[in-house]
Coordinates of C-alpha atoms in Angstrom, one line a residue:
X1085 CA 0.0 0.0 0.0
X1086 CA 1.5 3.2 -1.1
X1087 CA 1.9 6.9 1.0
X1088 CA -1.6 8.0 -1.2
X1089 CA -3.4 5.0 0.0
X1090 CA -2.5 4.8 2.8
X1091 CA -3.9 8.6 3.7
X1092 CA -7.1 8.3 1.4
X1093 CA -8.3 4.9 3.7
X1094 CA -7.3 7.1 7.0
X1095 CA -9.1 10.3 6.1
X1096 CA -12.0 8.1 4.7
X1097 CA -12.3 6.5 8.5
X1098 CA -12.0 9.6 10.1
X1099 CA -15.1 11.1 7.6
X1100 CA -16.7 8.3 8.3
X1101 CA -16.5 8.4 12.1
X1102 CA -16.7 11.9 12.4
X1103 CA -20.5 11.3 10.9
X1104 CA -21.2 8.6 13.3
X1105 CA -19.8 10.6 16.4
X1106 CA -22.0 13.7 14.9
X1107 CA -24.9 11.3 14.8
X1108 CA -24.4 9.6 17.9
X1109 CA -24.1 13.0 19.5
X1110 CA -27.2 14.4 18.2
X1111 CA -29.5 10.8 19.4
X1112 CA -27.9 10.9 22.8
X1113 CA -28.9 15.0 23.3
X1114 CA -32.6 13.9 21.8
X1115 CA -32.7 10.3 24.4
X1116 CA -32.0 13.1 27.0
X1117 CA -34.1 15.5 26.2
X1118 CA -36.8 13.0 26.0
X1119 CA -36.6 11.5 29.0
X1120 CA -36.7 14.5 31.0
X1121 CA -39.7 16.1 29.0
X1122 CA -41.6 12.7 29.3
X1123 CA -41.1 12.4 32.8
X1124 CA -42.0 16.3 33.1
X1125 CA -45.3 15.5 31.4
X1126 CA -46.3 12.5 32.1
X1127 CA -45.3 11.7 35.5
X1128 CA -48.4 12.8 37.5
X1129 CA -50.8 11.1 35.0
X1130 CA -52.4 8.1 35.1
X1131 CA -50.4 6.6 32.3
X1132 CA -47.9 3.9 32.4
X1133 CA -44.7 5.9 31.1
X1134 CA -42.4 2.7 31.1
X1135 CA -43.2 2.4 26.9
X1136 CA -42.0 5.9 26.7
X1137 CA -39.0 5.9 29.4
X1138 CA -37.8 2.9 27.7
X1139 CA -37.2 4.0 24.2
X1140 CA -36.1 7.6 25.5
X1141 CA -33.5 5.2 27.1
X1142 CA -32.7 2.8 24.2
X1143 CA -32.1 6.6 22.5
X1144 CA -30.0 7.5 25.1
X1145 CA -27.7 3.9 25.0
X1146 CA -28.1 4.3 21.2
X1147 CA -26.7 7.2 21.0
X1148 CA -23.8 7.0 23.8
X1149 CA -22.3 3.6 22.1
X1150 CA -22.4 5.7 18.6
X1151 CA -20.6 8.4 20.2
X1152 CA -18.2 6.4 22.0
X1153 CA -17.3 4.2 18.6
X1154 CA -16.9 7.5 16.5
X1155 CA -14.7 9.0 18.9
X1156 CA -12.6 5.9 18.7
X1157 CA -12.5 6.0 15.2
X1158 CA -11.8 9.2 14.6
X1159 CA -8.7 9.1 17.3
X1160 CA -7.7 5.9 16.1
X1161 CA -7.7 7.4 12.7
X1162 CA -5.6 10.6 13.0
X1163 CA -3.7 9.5 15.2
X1164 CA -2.8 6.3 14.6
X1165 CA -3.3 4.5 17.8
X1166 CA -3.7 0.7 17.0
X1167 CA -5.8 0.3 20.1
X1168 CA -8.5 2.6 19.3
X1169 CA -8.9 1.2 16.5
X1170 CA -9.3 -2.7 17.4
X1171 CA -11.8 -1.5 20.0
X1172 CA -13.6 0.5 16.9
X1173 CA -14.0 -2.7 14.9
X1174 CA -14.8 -4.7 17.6
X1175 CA -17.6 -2.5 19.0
X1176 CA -18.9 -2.0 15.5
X1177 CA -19.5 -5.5 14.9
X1178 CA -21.1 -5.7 18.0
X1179 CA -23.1 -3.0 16.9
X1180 CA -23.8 -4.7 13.9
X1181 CA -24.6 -8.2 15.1
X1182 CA -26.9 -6.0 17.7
X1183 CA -29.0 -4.2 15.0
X1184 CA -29.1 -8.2 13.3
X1185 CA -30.7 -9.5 16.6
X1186 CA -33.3 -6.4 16.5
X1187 CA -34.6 -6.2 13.2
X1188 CA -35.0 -9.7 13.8
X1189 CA -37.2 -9.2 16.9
X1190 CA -39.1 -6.3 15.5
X1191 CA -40.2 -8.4 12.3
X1192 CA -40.8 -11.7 15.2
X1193 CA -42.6 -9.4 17.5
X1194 CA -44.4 -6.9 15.7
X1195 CA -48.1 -7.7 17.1
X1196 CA -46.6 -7.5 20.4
X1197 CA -45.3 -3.9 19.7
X1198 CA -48.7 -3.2 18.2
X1199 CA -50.3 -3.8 21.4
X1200 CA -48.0 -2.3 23.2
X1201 CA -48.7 1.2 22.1
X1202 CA -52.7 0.7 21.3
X1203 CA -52.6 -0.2 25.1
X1204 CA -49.7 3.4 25.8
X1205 CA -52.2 5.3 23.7
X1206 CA -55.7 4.2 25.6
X1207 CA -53.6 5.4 28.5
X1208 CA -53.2 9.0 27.3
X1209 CA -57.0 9.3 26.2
X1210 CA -57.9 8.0 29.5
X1211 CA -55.6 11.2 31.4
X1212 CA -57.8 14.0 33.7
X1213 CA -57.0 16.8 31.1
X1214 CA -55.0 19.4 32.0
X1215 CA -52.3 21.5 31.0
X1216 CA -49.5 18.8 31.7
X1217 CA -50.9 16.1 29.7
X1218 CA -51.8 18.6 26.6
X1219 CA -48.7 17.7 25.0
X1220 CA -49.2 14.1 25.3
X1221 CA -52.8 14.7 23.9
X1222 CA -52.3 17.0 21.3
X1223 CA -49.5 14.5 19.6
X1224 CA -52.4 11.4 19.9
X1225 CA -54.6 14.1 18.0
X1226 CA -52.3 14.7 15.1
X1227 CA -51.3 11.1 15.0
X1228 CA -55.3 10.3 13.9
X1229 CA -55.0 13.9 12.1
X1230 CA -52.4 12.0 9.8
X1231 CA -53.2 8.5 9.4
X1232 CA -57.1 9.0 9.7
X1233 CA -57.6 7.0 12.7
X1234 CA -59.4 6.6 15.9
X1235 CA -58.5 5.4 19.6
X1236 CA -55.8 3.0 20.0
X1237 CA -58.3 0.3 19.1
X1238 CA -61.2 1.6 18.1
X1239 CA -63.5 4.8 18.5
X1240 CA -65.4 3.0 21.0
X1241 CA -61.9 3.9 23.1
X1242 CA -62.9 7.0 23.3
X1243 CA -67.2 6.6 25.1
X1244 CA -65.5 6.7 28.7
X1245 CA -62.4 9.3 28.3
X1246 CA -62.3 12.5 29.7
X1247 CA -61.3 14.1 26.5
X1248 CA -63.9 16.7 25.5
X1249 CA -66.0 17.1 28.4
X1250 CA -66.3 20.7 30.3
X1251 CA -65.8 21.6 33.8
X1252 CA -68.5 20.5 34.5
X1253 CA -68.1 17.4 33.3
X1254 CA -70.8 17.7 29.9
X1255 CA -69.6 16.9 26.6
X1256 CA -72.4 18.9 25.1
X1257 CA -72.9 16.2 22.1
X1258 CA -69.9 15.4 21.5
X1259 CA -68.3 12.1 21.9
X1260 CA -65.2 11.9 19.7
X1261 CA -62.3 14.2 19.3
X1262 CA -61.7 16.7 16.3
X1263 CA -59.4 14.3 14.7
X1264 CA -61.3 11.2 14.5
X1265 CA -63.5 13.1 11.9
X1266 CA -61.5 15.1 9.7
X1267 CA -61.8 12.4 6.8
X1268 CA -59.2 12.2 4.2
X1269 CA -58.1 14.7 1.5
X1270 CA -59.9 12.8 -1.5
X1271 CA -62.7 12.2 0.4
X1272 CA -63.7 15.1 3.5
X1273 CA -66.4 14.6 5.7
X1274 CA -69.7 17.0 5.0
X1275 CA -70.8 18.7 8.2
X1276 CA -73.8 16.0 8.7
X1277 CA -71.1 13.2 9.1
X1278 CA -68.6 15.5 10.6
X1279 CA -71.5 15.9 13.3
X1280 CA -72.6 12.1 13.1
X1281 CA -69.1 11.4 13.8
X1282 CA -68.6 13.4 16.8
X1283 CA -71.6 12.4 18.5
X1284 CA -70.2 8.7 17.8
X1285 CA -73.7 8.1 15.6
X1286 CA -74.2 4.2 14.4
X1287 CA -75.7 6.0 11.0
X1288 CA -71.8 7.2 10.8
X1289 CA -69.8 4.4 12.4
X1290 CA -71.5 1.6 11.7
X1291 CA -71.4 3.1 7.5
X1292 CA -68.8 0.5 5.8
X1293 CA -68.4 3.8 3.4
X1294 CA -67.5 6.0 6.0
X1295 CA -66.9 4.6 9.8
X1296 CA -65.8 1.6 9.5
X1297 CA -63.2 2.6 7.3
X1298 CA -61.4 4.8 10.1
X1299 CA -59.3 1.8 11.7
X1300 CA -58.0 2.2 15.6
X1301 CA -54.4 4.0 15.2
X1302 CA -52.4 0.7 16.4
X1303 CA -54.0 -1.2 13.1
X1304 CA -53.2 2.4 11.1
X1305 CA -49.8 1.9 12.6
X1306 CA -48.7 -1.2 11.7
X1307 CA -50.1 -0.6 8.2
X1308 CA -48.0 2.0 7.7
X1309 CA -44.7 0.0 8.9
X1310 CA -45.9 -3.0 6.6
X1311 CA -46.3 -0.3 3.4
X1312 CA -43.1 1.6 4.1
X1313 CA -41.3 -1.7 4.7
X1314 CA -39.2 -1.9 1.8
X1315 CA -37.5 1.3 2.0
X1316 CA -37.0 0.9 5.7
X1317 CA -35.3 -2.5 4.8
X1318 CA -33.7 -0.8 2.2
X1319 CA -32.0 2.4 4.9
X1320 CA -31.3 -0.2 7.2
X1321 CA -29.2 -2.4 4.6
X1322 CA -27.2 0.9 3.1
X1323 CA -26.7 1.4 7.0
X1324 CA -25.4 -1.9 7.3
X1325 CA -23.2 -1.9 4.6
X1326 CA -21.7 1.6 5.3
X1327 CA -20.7 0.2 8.9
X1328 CA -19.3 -3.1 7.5
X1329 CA -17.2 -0.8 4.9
X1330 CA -15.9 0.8 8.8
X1331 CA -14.9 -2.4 9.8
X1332 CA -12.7 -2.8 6.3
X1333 CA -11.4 0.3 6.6
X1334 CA -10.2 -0.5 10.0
X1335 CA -8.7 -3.6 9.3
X1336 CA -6.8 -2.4 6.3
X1337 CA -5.4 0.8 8.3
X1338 CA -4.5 -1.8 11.4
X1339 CA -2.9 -3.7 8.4
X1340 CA -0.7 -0.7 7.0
X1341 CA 0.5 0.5 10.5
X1342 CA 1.5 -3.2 11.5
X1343 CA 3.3 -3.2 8.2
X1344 CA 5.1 0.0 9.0
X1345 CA 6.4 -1.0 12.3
X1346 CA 7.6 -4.2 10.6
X1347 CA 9.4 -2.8 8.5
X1348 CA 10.8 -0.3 10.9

């Protein structure tokens, strides 16, 4: 391996870990930030935050082993310590055989993960409103906003939730939230089933034209994992191969620089 080489593979490896320590970096900040503002939020509810706590925390380990392995890269890169760098490939490939074992699980346990947050999202609709859980309930509204859908199951989800109701405890006709009744953009509601729908009206929900196509947001979900499954699979694998093509460039530098003290 010649003097050109031999620089292009270690500046490649420090580009490329200077990414990953940027991006580890970035997930760590957003696992903390998370965390804190879930807890702030969430904390005196009735809701079972351990859903929530635990992926803020998978962010947070996500994003501390990224940072760790880029900055072990990029060290072991420009400066040519052999150490960092067998501790960068090693931890990589960990990283790797990791993200194997979960895309594994996530295909293997999808239906669990399903019910998991239909059950997390029941929970929020369920919360005593007030200005703390807002947040929580404005994000459940622009989730059925987006992907037309209602309750984590069902509308029926929503005929015993506080959501809606006044101080004085009235719902004054209403049943359903704004967002179970927005329709689609081809096909908008008129204001008769805009009202039918908020009142939670069989003529309305029990329609197979019109209710009964609004599926509970845990069914929208999943569809929309199962549709936009192919160019997931297909982010994950350029992922994949970018960190493989880390581990190469690792070997090959750990090569050169036992080479050069060889020869020395």
């Amino acid at each position: 391996m010649n003097i050109c080489e031999f620089k292009c593979i270690r500046y490649l490896l420090f580009g490329f870990n200077l990414i990953f320590w940027i991006f580890g970096l970035v997930l760590l900040i957003i696992g903390i930030l998370a965390l804190v503002d879930l807890k702030s939020v969430l904390v005196e509810s009735h809701m079972d935050v351990s859903t929530f706590r635990a992926a803020a925390i998978l962010l947070i380990i996500v994003g501390a082993s990224s940072f760790v392995i880029g900055f072990l890269g990029c060290c072991g890169a420009i400066k040519e310590i052999k150490c960092f760098l067998y501790l960068f490939a090693f931890l990589l490939l960990v990283l790797i055989i990791l993200e194997i074992i979960g895309a594994i699980l996530a295909v293997v346990k999808k239906d669990d993960l399903v019910t998991i947050f239909s059950k997390s999202y029941n929970q929020v609709i369920h919360m005593k409103p007030s200005k703390q859980e807002e947040i929580a309930i404005e994000g459940v509204f622009t989730i059925q906003s987006q992907l037309n859908c209602c309750g984590g199951n069902s509308e029926k989800d929503y005929l015993d939730s506080p959501i809606e109701k006044d101080e004085a405890g009235f719902r004054n006709g209403t049943k359903l939230p704004y967002s179970c009744c927005i329709g689609t953009k081809k096909t908008p509601y008129t204001e008769k089933q805009y009202q039918d729908c908020r009142k939670a009206s069989p003529a309305f929900w029990d329609n197979p034209k019109l209710g009964m196509e609004v599926p509970g947001c845990g069914t929208a979900i999943s569809d929309l994992i199962k549709k936009n499954l192919i160019p997931l699979s297909a982010i994950a694998a350029v992922v994949l191969v970018i960190e493989i093509l880390g581990i190469i460039l690792a070997v090959l530098l750990i090569r050169q620089l036992n080479q050069d003290r060889t020869m020395v």
